mmCIF file of N, CA and C in Angstrom:
data_model
loop_
_atom_site.group_PDB
_atom_site.id
_atom_site.type_symbol
_atom_site.label_atom_id
_atom_site.label_comp_id
_atom_site.label_asym_id
_atom_site.label_seq_id
_atom_site.Cartn_x
_atom_site.Cartn_y
_atom_site.Cartn_z
ATOM 1 N N MET A 1 -3.450 -27.866 14.439
ATOM 2 C CA MET A 1 -3.737 -26.905 13.427
ATOM 3 C C MET A 1 -3.100 -25.507 13.809
ATOM 4 N N SER A 2 -2.296 -24.989 12.845
ATOM 5 C CA SER A 2 -1.713 -23.673 13.143
ATOM 6 C C SER A 2 -2.565 -22.592 12.712
ATOM 7 N N THR A 3 -2.558 -21.511 13.455
ATOM 8 C CA THR A 3 -3.484 -20.454 13.212
ATOM 9 C C THR A 3 -2.810 -19.040 12.968
ATOM 10 N N VAL A 4 -3.527 -18.106 12.298
ATOM 11 C CA VAL A 4 -2.929 -16.851 12.045
ATOM 12 C C VAL A 4 -3.932 -15.846 12.555
ATOM 13 N N LYS A 5 -3.336 -14.661 13.255
ATOM 14 C CA LYS A 5 -4.258 -13.679 13.668
ATOM 15 C C LYS A 5 -4.548 -12.679 12.456
ATOM 16 N N ILE A 6 -5.766 -12.327 12.320
ATOM 17 C CA ILE A 6 -6.194 -11.353 11.294
ATOM 18 C C ILE A 6 -6.999 -10.269 11.994
ATOM 19 N N LYS A 7 -6.866 -9.044 11.599
ATOM 20 C CA LYS A 7 -7.723 -7.961 12.010
ATOM 21 C C LYS A 7 -9.093 -8.264 11.500
ATOM 22 N N THR A 8 -10.152 -8.179 12.314
ATOM 23 C CA THR A 8 -11.485 -8.383 11.965
ATOM 24 C C THR A 8 -11.912 -7.493 10.710
ATOM 25 N N THR A 9 -11.459 -6.266 10.620
ATOM 26 C CA THR A 9 -11.815 -5.399 9.564
ATOM 27 C C THR A 9 -11.187 -5.846 8.245
ATOM 28 N N GLN A 10 -10.210 -6.805 8.265
ATOM 29 C CA GLN A 10 -9.615 -7.309 7.050
ATOM 30 C C GLN A 10 -10.276 -8.645 6.589
ATOM 31 N N LEU A 11 -11.238 -9.115 7.254
ATOM 32 C CA LEU A 11 -11.811 -10.439 6.967
ATOM 33 C C LEU A 11 -12.601 -10.270 5.563
ATOM 34 N N ARG A 12 -12.425 -11.174 4.657
ATOM 35 C CA ARG A 12 -13.185 -11.122 3.388
ATOM 36 C C ARG A 12 -13.388 -12.578 2.937
ATOM 37 N N ASP A 13 -14.264 -12.788 2.096
ATOM 38 C CA ASP A 13 -14.433 -14.128 1.455
ATOM 39 C C ASP A 13 -14.334 -15.239 2.371
ATOM 40 N N LEU A 14 -13.449 -16.149 2.087
ATOM 41 C CA LEU A 14 -13.295 -17.376 2.867
ATOM 42 C C LEU A 14 -13.039 -17.156 4.334
ATOM 43 N N SER A 15 -12.142 -16.100 4.713
ATOM 44 C CA SER A 15 -11.958 -15.906 6.014
ATOM 45 C C SER A 15 -13.147 -15.409 6.887
ATOM 46 N N LEU A 16 -13.882 -14.511 6.288
ATOM 47 C CA LEU A 16 -15.050 -14.029 6.783
ATOM 48 C C LEU A 16 -16.119 -15.114 6.966
ATOM 49 N N ASP A 17 -16.368 -15.876 5.957
ATOM 50 C CA ASP A 17 -17.245 -17.004 5.966
ATOM 51 C C ASP A 17 -16.848 -18.033 7.021
ATOM 52 N N TRP A 18 -15.537 -18.286 7.241
ATOM 53 C CA TRP A 18 -15.081 -19.307 8.097
ATOM 54 C C TRP A 18 -15.366 -18.785 9.533
ATOM 55 N N VAL A 19 -15.069 -17.625 9.835
ATOM 56 C CA VAL A 19 -15.282 -16.999 11.219
ATOM 57 C C VAL A 19 -16.747 -16.909 11.482
ATOM 58 N N VAL A 20 -17.579 -16.466 10.565
ATOM 59 C CA VAL A 20 -18.963 -16.495 10.854
ATOM 60 C C VAL A 20 -19.605 -17.945 11.099
ATOM 61 N N ALA A 21 -19.119 -18.868 10.310
ATOM 62 C CA ALA A 21 -19.588 -20.301 10.436
ATOM 63 C C ALA A 21 -19.232 -20.749 11.884
ATOM 64 N N ARG A 22 -17.974 -20.465 12.346
ATOM 65 C CA ARG A 22 -17.591 -20.827 13.634
ATOM 66 C C ARG A 22 -18.436 -20.198 14.717
ATOM 67 N N ILE A 23 -18.763 -18.912 14.544
ATOM 68 C CA ILE A 23 -19.671 -18.323 15.540
ATOM 69 C C ILE A 23 -21.031 -18.985 15.553
ATOM 70 N N GLU A 24 -21.430 -19.343 14.331
ATOM 71 C CA GLU A 24 -22.756 -19.984 14.205
ATOM 72 C C GLU A 24 -22.740 -21.498 14.701
ATOM 73 N N GLY A 25 -21.606 -21.964 15.221
ATOM 74 C CA GLY A 25 -21.438 -23.316 15.729
ATOM 75 C C GLY A 25 -21.153 -24.392 14.740
ATOM 76 N N LEU A 26 -20.678 -23.978 13.470
ATOM 77 C CA LEU A 26 -20.349 -24.955 12.419
ATOM 78 C C LEU A 26 -18.817 -25.208 12.506
ATOM 79 N N HIS A 27 -18.329 -26.332 11.900
ATOM 80 C CA HIS A 27 -16.972 -26.677 11.777
ATOM 81 C C HIS A 27 -16.538 -26.745 10.329
ATOM 82 N N PRO A 28 -16.430 -25.660 9.578
ATOM 83 C CA PRO A 28 -16.127 -25.700 8.117
ATOM 84 C C PRO A 28 -14.652 -26.151 7.887
ATOM 85 N N VAL A 29 -14.478 -26.671 6.741
ATOM 86 C CA VAL A 29 -13.086 -27.070 6.303
ATOM 87 C C VAL A 29 -12.836 -26.566 4.837
ATOM 88 N N LEU A 30 -11.738 -26.350 4.571
ATOM 89 C CA LEU A 30 -11.266 -25.942 3.211
ATOM 90 C C LEU A 30 -11.045 -27.112 2.336
ATOM 91 N N ASP A 31 -11.783 -27.292 1.350
ATOM 92 C CA ASP A 31 -11.683 -28.435 0.420
ATOM 93 C C ASP A 31 -11.754 -27.949 -1.097
ATOM 94 N N GLY A 32 -10.572 -28.022 -1.693
ATOM 95 C CA GLY A 32 -10.563 -27.684 -3.148
ATOM 96 C C GLY A 32 -10.800 -26.242 -3.389
ATOM 97 N N GLY A 33 -10.382 -25.383 -2.478
ATOM 98 C CA GLY A 33 -10.645 -23.939 -2.641
ATOM 99 C C GLY A 33 -12.084 -23.512 -2.189
ATOM 100 N N PHE A 34 -12.841 -24.342 -1.632
ATOM 101 C CA PHE A 34 -14.183 -24.025 -1.222
ATOM 102 C C PHE A 34 -14.224 -24.300 0.237
ATOM 103 N N LEU A 35 -15.115 -23.574 0.894
ATOM 104 C CA LEU A 35 -15.307 -23.727 2.322
ATOM 105 C C LEU A 35 -16.602 -24.737 2.538
ATOM 106 N N CYS A 36 -16.444 -25.842 3.069
ATOM 107 C CA CYS A 36 -17.479 -26.881 3.135
ATOM 108 C C CYS A 36 -17.671 -27.415 4.514
ATOM 109 N N LEU A 37 -18.763 -27.975 4.797
ATOM 110 C CA LEU A 37 -19.071 -28.583 6.100
ATOM 111 C C LEU A 37 -18.415 -30.005 6.068
ATOM 112 N N HIS A 38 -18.179 -30.701 5.042
ATOM 113 C CA HIS A 38 -17.661 -31.997 5.031
ATOM 114 C C HIS A 38 -16.673 -32.082 3.931
ATOM 115 N N ALA A 39 -15.550 -32.566 4.217
ATOM 116 C CA ALA A 39 -14.492 -32.629 3.136
ATOM 117 C C ALA A 39 -14.596 -33.887 2.313
ATOM 118 N N ARG A 40 -14.446 -33.665 1.044
ATOM 119 C CA ARG A 40 -14.427 -34.775 0.087
ATOM 120 C C ARG A 40 -15.536 -35.907 0.189
ATOM 121 N N THR A 41 -16.749 -35.328 0.261
ATOM 122 C CA THR A 41 -17.935 -36.191 0.292
ATOM 123 C C THR A 41 -18.770 -35.851 -0.891
ATOM 124 N N PRO A 42 -19.522 -36.820 -1.341
ATOM 125 C CA PRO A 42 -20.404 -36.529 -2.557
ATOM 126 C C PRO A 42 -21.435 -35.475 -2.273
ATOM 127 N N ASN A 43 -21.913 -35.343 -1.054
ATOM 128 C CA ASN A 43 -22.943 -34.412 -0.705
ATOM 129 C C ASN A 43 -22.333 -33.216 -0.021
ATOM 130 N N VAL A 44 -21.384 -32.514 -0.627
ATOM 131 C CA VAL A 44 -20.716 -31.370 -0.044
ATOM 132 C C VAL A 44 -21.764 -30.185 0.106
ATOM 133 N N GLN A 45 -21.836 -29.622 1.336
ATOM 134 C CA GLN A 45 -22.617 -28.560 1.522
ATOM 135 C C GLN A 45 -21.705 -27.291 1.695
ATOM 136 N N LEU A 46 -21.681 -26.360 0.848
ATOM 137 C CA LEU A 46 -20.899 -25.200 0.799
ATOM 138 C C LEU A 46 -21.229 -24.233 1.920
ATOM 139 N N VAL A 47 -20.288 -23.542 2.601
ATOM 140 C CA VAL A 47 -20.610 -22.670 3.638
ATOM 141 C C VAL A 47 -20.260 -21.338 3.033
ATOM 142 N N ALA A 48 -21.314 -20.489 2.888
ATOM 143 C CA ALA A 48 -21.199 -19.212 2.456
ATOM 144 C C ALA A 48 -22.119 -18.188 3.141
ATOM 145 N N TYR A 49 -21.569 -17.143 3.602
ATOM 146 C CA TYR A 49 -22.422 -16.151 4.324
ATOM 147 C C TYR A 49 -22.323 -14.765 3.663
ATOM 148 N N SER A 50 -21.091 -14.417 3.182
ATOM 149 C CA SER A 50 -20.882 -13.001 2.764
ATOM 150 C C SER A 50 -21.640 -12.620 1.558
ATOM 151 N N ASN A 51 -22.143 -13.665 0.812
ATOM 152 C CA ASN A 51 -22.852 -13.299 -0.476
ATOM 153 C C ASN A 51 -24.162 -14.033 -0.599
ATOM 154 N N THR A 52 -24.824 -14.417 0.498
ATOM 155 C CA THR A 52 -26.096 -15.171 0.462
ATOM 156 C C THR A 52 -26.979 -14.649 1.516
ATOM 157 N N ASP A 53 -28.270 -15.224 1.414
ATOM 158 C CA ASP A 53 -29.382 -14.780 2.322
ATOM 159 C C ASP A 53 -29.002 -15.192 3.774
ATOM 160 N N LYS A 54 -28.125 -16.015 3.956
ATOM 161 C CA LYS A 54 -27.688 -16.403 5.330
ATOM 162 C C LYS A 54 -27.135 -15.143 6.087
ATOM 163 N N ALA A 55 -26.550 -14.276 5.343
ATOM 164 C CA ALA A 55 -26.018 -13.031 5.884
ATOM 165 C C ALA A 55 -27.277 -12.140 6.332
ATOM 166 N N ASP A 56 -28.260 -12.096 5.520
ATOM 167 C CA ASP A 56 -29.472 -11.308 5.808
ATOM 168 C C ASP A 56 -30.144 -11.736 7.039
ATOM 169 N N ALA A 57 -30.148 -13.105 7.235
ATOM 170 C CA ALA A 57 -30.747 -13.591 8.496
ATOM 171 C C ALA A 57 -29.975 -13.242 9.773
ATOM 172 N N ILE A 58 -28.708 -13.160 9.601
ATOM 173 C CA ILE A 58 -27.844 -12.687 10.760
ATOM 174 C C ILE A 58 -27.990 -11.214 10.974
ATOM 175 N N ILE A 59 -28.109 -10.444 9.938
ATOM 176 C CA ILE A 59 -28.262 -9.037 9.988
ATOM 177 C C ILE A 59 -29.533 -8.699 10.796
ATOM 178 N N ASP A 60 -30.594 -9.372 10.390
ATOM 179 C CA ASP A 60 -31.922 -9.223 11.045
ATOM 180 C C ASP A 60 -31.967 -9.713 12.522
ATOM 181 N N ARG A 61 -31.420 -10.899 12.722
ATOM 182 C CA ARG A 61 -31.428 -11.452 14.078
ATOM 183 C C ARG A 61 -30.561 -10.575 14.976
ATOM 184 N N GLU A 62 -29.408 -10.106 14.551
ATOM 185 C CA GLU A 62 -28.502 -9.301 15.443
ATOM 186 C C GLU A 62 -28.819 -7.885 15.405
ATOM 187 N N ARG A 63 -29.829 -7.462 14.664
ATOM 188 C CA ARG A 63 -30.213 -5.975 14.602
ATOM 189 C C ARG A 63 -29.063 -5.065 14.103
ATOM 190 N N ILE A 64 -28.410 -5.535 13.117
ATOM 191 C CA ILE A 64 -27.217 -4.727 12.657
ATOM 192 C C ILE A 64 -27.816 -3.647 11.642
ATOM 193 N N ALA A 65 -27.424 -2.421 11.823
ATOM 194 C CA ALA A 65 -27.901 -1.321 10.997
ATOM 195 C C ALA A 65 -26.810 -1.048 9.987
ATOM 196 N N THR A 66 -27.227 -0.828 8.721
ATOM 197 C CA THR A 66 -26.295 -0.606 7.696
ATOM 198 C C THR A 66 -26.736 0.561 6.794
ATOM 199 N N GLU A 67 -25.798 1.231 6.264
ATOM 200 C CA GLU A 67 -26.089 2.459 5.316
ATOM 201 C C GLU A 67 -24.872 2.590 4.503
ATOM 202 N N PRO A 68 -25.132 3.200 3.247
ATOM 203 C CA PRO A 68 -23.998 3.544 2.361
ATOM 204 C C PRO A 68 -23.074 4.546 3.073
ATOM 205 N N GLY A 69 -21.687 4.395 2.906
ATOM 206 C CA GLY A 69 -20.795 5.171 3.541
ATOM 207 C C GLY A 69 -19.389 4.665 3.410
ATOM 208 N N GLY A 70 -18.480 5.518 3.853
ATOM 209 C CA GLY A 70 -17.089 5.004 3.705
ATOM 210 C C GLY A 70 -16.790 4.666 2.298
ATOM 211 N N GLU A 71 -16.125 3.535 2.102
ATOM 212 C CA GLU A 71 -15.729 3.034 0.730
ATOM 213 C C GLU A 71 -16.784 1.956 0.407
ATOM 214 N N GLY A 72 -17.900 2.133 0.475
ATOM 215 C CA GLY A 72 -19.030 1.119 0.261
ATOM 216 C C GLY A 72 -20.147 1.226 1.158
ATOM 217 N N TRP A 73 -20.060 0.384 2.220
ATOM 218 C CA TRP A 73 -21.097 0.329 3.231
ATOM 219 C C TRP A 73 -20.638 0.420 4.591
ATOM 220 N N GLN A 74 -21.408 0.905 5.571
ATOM 221 C CA GLN A 74 -21.036 0.887 7.013
ATOM 222 C C GLN A 74 -22.105 0.205 7.696
ATOM 223 N N ALA A 75 -21.654 -0.432 8.807
ATOM 224 C CA ALA A 75 -22.568 -1.241 9.708
ATOM 225 C C ALA A 75 -22.228 -0.924 11.212
ATOM 226 N N THR A 76 -23.260 -0.892 11.962
ATOM 227 C CA THR A 76 -23.166 -0.779 13.409
ATOM 228 C C THR A 76 -24.189 -1.640 14.071
ATOM 229 N N LYS A 77 -23.848 -2.101 15.302
ATOM 230 C CA LYS A 77 -24.737 -3.005 15.994
ATOM 231 C C LYS A 77 -25.321 -2.241 17.230
ATOM 232 N N GLY A 78 -25.004 -1.106 17.522
ATOM 233 C CA GLY A 78 -25.445 -0.391 18.689
ATOM 234 C C GLY A 78 -24.941 -1.073 20.003
ATOM 235 N N LEU A 79 -23.668 -1.345 19.973
ATOM 236 C CA LEU A 79 -23.044 -2.015 21.058
ATOM 237 C C LEU A 79 -23.020 -1.215 22.333
ATOM 238 N N PHE A 80 -23.027 0.087 22.092
ATOM 239 C CA PHE A 80 -23.128 1.020 23.284
ATOM 240 C C PHE A 80 -24.415 1.777 23.279
ATOM 241 N N SER A 81 -25.359 1.220 23.027
ATOM 242 C CA SER A 81 -26.842 1.683 22.811
ATOM 243 C C SER A 81 -27.077 3.015 23.336
ATOM 244 N N GLY A 82 -27.314 3.882 22.479
ATOM 245 C CA GLY A 82 -27.743 5.292 22.836
ATOM 246 C C GLY A 82 -26.593 6.257 23.133
ATOM 247 N N SER A 83 -25.343 5.784 23.042
ATOM 248 C CA SER A 83 -24.239 6.657 23.447
ATOM 249 C C SER A 83 -23.815 7.556 22.341
ATOM 250 N N GLY A 84 -24.265 7.180 21.087
ATOM 251 C CA GLY A 84 -23.955 8.032 19.978
ATOM 252 C C GLY A 84 -22.507 7.789 19.523
ATOM 253 N N SER A 85 -21.811 6.871 20.056
ATOM 254 C CA SER A 85 -20.464 6.470 19.675
ATOM 255 C C SER A 85 -20.394 4.973 19.263
ATOM 256 N N ASP A 86 -21.439 4.407 18.728
ATOM 257 C CA ASP A 86 -21.228 3.027 18.285
ATOM 258 C C ASP A 86 -20.210 2.909 17.267
ATOM 259 N N PRO A 87 -19.384 1.824 17.290
ATOM 260 C CA PRO A 87 -18.369 1.652 16.412
ATOM 261 C C PRO A 87 -18.984 1.267 15.067
ATOM 262 N N LYS A 88 -18.442 1.782 13.910
ATOM 263 C CA LYS A 88 -18.873 1.490 12.553
ATOM 264 C C LYS A 88 -17.844 0.703 11.898
ATOM 265 N N TYR A 89 -18.282 -0.231 11.033
ATOM 266 C CA TYR A 89 -17.380 -1.139 10.347
ATOM 267 C C TYR A 89 -17.722 -1.047 8.816
ATOM 268 N N ASN A 90 -16.699 -0.858 8.035
ATOM 269 C CA ASN A 90 -16.880 -0.763 6.604
ATOM 270 C C ASN A 90 -16.660 -1.994 5.874
ATOM 271 N N GLY A 91 -17.267 -2.068 4.779
ATOM 272 C CA GLY A 91 -17.046 -3.173 3.839
ATOM 273 C C GLY A 91 -17.525 -2.879 2.423
ATOM 274 N N PRO A 92 -17.131 -3.553 1.387
ATOM 275 C CA PRO A 92 -17.491 -3.138 0.055
ATOM 276 C C PRO A 92 -18.935 -3.386 -0.262
ATOM 277 N N THR A 93 -19.578 -4.309 0.507
ATOM 278 C CA THR A 93 -20.994 -4.555 0.226
ATOM 279 C C THR A 93 -21.738 -4.456 1.664
ATOM 280 N N ARG A 94 -23.047 -4.269 1.604
ATOM 281 C CA ARG A 94 -23.844 -4.246 2.833
ATOM 282 C C ARG A 94 -23.676 -5.516 3.685
ATOM 283 N N ARG A 95 -23.633 -6.682 3.039
ATOM 284 C CA ARG A 95 -23.502 -7.922 3.764
ATOM 285 C C ARG A 95 -22.152 -8.118 4.430
ATOM 286 N N ILE A 96 -21.099 -7.725 3.740
ATOM 287 C CA ILE A 96 -19.702 -7.920 4.232
ATOM 288 C C ILE A 96 -19.611 -6.970 5.366
ATOM 289 N N ALA A 97 -19.974 -5.655 5.321
ATOM 290 C CA ALA A 97 -19.775 -4.708 6.432
ATOM 291 C C ALA A 97 -20.605 -5.180 7.497
ATOM 292 N N ALA A 98 -21.846 -5.698 7.439
ATOM 293 C CA ALA A 98 -22.569 -6.235 8.538
ATOM 294 C C ALA A 98 -21.962 -7.415 9.170
ATOM 295 N N LEU A 99 -21.426 -8.249 8.382
ATOM 296 C CA LEU A 99 -20.833 -9.544 8.960
ATOM 297 C C LEU A 99 -19.489 -9.168 9.650
ATOM 298 N N ILE A 100 -18.782 -8.233 9.248
ATOM 299 C CA ILE A 100 -17.641 -7.722 10.003
ATOM 300 C C ILE A 100 -18.117 -7.208 11.315
ATOM 301 N N CYS A 101 -19.130 -6.439 11.326
ATOM 302 C CA CYS A 101 -19.590 -5.907 12.495
ATOM 303 C C CYS A 101 -20.008 -7.000 13.466
ATOM 304 N N PHE A 102 -20.740 -7.946 12.963
ATOM 305 C CA PHE A 102 -21.135 -9.196 13.765
ATOM 306 C C PHE A 102 -20.026 -9.850 14.314
ATOM 307 N N VAL A 103 -18.914 -10.105 13.662
ATOM 308 C CA VAL A 103 -17.651 -10.815 14.086
ATOM 309 C C VAL A 103 -17.089 -9.881 15.244
ATOM 310 N N ALA A 104 -16.979 -8.534 14.923
ATOM 311 C CA ALA A 104 -16.297 -7.693 15.927
ATOM 312 C C ALA A 104 -17.170 -7.694 17.222
ATOM 313 N N SER A 105 -18.426 -7.699 17.166
ATOM 314 C CA SER A 105 -19.229 -7.714 18.318
ATOM 315 C C SER A 105 -19.107 -8.944 19.202
ATOM 316 N N ARG A 106 -18.756 -10.039 18.544
ATOM 317 C CA ARG A 106 -18.676 -11.283 19.202
ATOM 318 C C ARG A 106 -17.202 -11.675 19.694
ATOM 319 N N LEU A 107 -16.269 -11.290 18.747
ATOM 320 C CA LEU A 107 -14.888 -11.833 19.016
ATOM 321 C C LEU A 107 -13.915 -10.615 19.268
ATOM 322 N N GLY A 108 -14.243 -9.430 18.898
ATOM 323 C CA GLY A 108 -13.325 -8.308 19.051
ATOM 324 C C GLY A 108 -12.604 -7.910 17.772
ATOM 325 N N ASP A 109 -11.547 -7.194 17.897
ATOM 326 C CA ASP A 109 -10.835 -6.486 16.695
ATOM 327 C C ASP A 109 -9.932 -7.482 15.997
ATOM 328 N N GLU A 110 -9.674 -8.561 16.639
ATOM 329 C CA GLU A 110 -8.653 -9.481 15.962
ATOM 330 C C GLU A 110 -9.172 -10.958 16.220
ATOM 331 N N VAL A 111 -9.061 -11.763 15.150
ATOM 332 C CA VAL A 111 -9.478 -13.204 15.224
ATOM 333 C C VAL A 111 -8.367 -14.055 14.746
ATOM 334 N N GLU A 112 -8.515 -15.312 15.186
ATOM 335 C CA GLU A 112 -7.546 -16.364 14.631
ATOM 336 C C GLU A 112 -8.269 -17.219 13.581
ATOM 337 N N VAL A 113 -7.577 -17.430 12.511
ATOM 338 C CA VAL A 113 -8.053 -18.344 11.480
ATOM 339 C C VAL A 113 -7.053 -19.327 11.186
ATOM 340 N N PRO A 114 -7.361 -20.543 10.696
ATOM 341 C CA PRO A 114 -6.399 -21.503 10.398
ATOM 342 C C PRO A 114 -5.415 -20.999 9.239
ATOM 343 N N ALA A 115 -4.160 -21.495 9.282
ATOM 344 C CA ALA A 115 -3.216 -20.905 8.346
ATOM 345 C C ALA A 115 -3.573 -21.250 6.892
ATOM 346 N N ASP A 116 -4.313 -22.438 6.571
ATOM 347 C CA ASP A 116 -4.621 -22.693 5.290
ATOM 348 C C ASP A 116 -5.715 -21.751 4.743
ATOM 349 N N ILE A 117 -6.599 -21.254 5.653
ATOM 350 C CA ILE A 117 -7.581 -20.293 5.165
ATOM 351 C C ILE A 117 -6.891 -18.920 4.876
ATOM 352 N N ALA A 118 -5.874 -18.643 5.819
ATOM 353 C CA ALA A 118 -5.124 -17.376 5.560
ATOM 354 C C ALA A 118 -4.325 -17.380 4.273
ATOM 355 N N ALA A 119 -3.801 -18.575 3.983
ATOM 356 C CA ALA A 119 -2.915 -18.713 2.811
ATOM 357 C C ALA A 119 -3.857 -18.542 1.492
ATOM 358 N N ALA A 120 -5.065 -19.207 1.635
ATOM 359 C CA ALA A 120 -6.086 -19.088 0.495
ATOM 360 C C ALA A 120 -6.338 -17.674 0.218
ATOM 361 N N ILE A 121 -6.562 -16.834 1.255
ATOM 362 C CA ILE A 121 -6.946 -15.471 1.228
ATOM 363 C C ILE A 121 -5.866 -14.713 0.573
ATOM 364 N N GLU A 122 -4.544 -14.959 0.961
ATOM 365 C CA GLU A 122 -3.448 -14.391 0.383
ATOM 366 C C GLU A 122 -3.287 -14.646 -1.099
ATOM 367 N N ALA A 123 -3.521 -15.844 -1.527
ATOM 368 C CA ALA A 123 -3.502 -16.292 -2.899
ATOM 369 C C ALA A 123 -4.550 -15.598 -3.748
ATOM 370 N N HIS A 124 -5.773 -15.547 -3.115
ATOM 371 C CA HIS A 124 -6.887 -14.775 -3.786
ATOM 372 C C HIS A 124 -6.519 -13.324 -3.934
ATOM 373 N N GLU A 125 -6.075 -12.704 -2.971
ATOM 374 C CA GLU A 125 -5.696 -11.270 -3.037
ATOM 375 C C GLU A 125 -4.634 -11.062 -4.027
ATOM 376 N N THR A 126 -3.693 -11.876 -4.126
ATOM 377 C CA THR A 126 -2.564 -11.649 -5.154
ATOM 378 C C THR A 126 -3.133 -11.802 -6.557
ATOM 379 N N GLN A 127 -4.038 -12.854 -6.872
ATOM 380 C CA GLN A 127 -4.695 -12.857 -8.054
ATOM 381 C C GLN A 127 -5.488 -11.733 -8.332
ATOM 382 N N ARG A 128 -6.249 -11.176 -7.405
ATOM 383 C CA ARG A 128 -7.067 -9.927 -7.702
ATOM 384 C C ARG A 128 -6.161 -8.768 -8.064
ATOM 385 N N ILE A 129 -5.092 -8.556 -7.325
ATOM 386 C CA ILE A 129 -4.211 -7.438 -7.630
ATOM 387 C C ILE A 129 -3.631 -7.552 -9.094
ATOM 388 N N ARG A 130 -3.166 -8.853 -9.379
ATOM 389 C CA ARG A 130 -2.685 -9.038 -10.756
ATOM 390 C C ARG A 130 -3.617 -8.777 -11.855
ATOM 391 N N ARG A 131 -4.845 -9.122 -11.606
ATOM 392 C CA ARG A 131 -5.987 -8.896 -12.668
ATOM 393 C C ARG A 131 -6.143 -7.341 -12.788
ATOM 394 N N ALA A 132 -6.049 -6.647 -11.734
ATOM 395 C CA ALA A 132 -6.404 -5.215 -11.682
ATOM 396 C C ALA A 132 -5.226 -4.447 -12.363
ATOM 397 N N ARG A 133 -4.053 -4.967 -12.530
ATOM 398 C CA ARG A 133 -3.057 -4.223 -13.190
ATOM 399 C C ARG A 133 -3.227 -4.186 -14.623
ATOM 400 N N PRO A 134 -2.821 -3.090 -15.260
ATOM 401 C CA PRO A 134 -2.905 -3.105 -16.760
ATOM 402 C C PRO A 134 -1.891 -3.902 -17.522
#
C-alpha cells in the first residue's frame, strides 16, 4: 500500500477519521467513498469520529481543552503541563480541532495516510471549492 505524508493540521473528514481509527487500534478501509471496518459486506460499520459522539469520548478521555478561537475552534492537550506554552490546534469545529490535537499528541506534526484516502480528500476538496465559486 502506498502512502502519502500529510501535515496533521491539514487532516479533515476521511483522513482525520482514518488516522484516529488507526490510533484507536482499528483497521479501516475505504469502500465506495465511505470509511468502513469491513469492505463490501452486508453489515458494514462506518468509521466516523470527526462528527460523532466518538470524538467527545476521546476529548474527555484525553482531557483535551477546547475553546472558540482562530478560525473556528482551538484545542490543547496540556502536553507541556503548566508551562503556559501548550501547542494549540485549530479546526472549523470543536471536535475537529480536538481530534487534530489528539493526533498531534500521539503522532506528531506529520502523518502517513494511504494514497487512496489522500486522493479521496483531494477529490472532496476540489468539489467543495467548485461549489463555493459563483
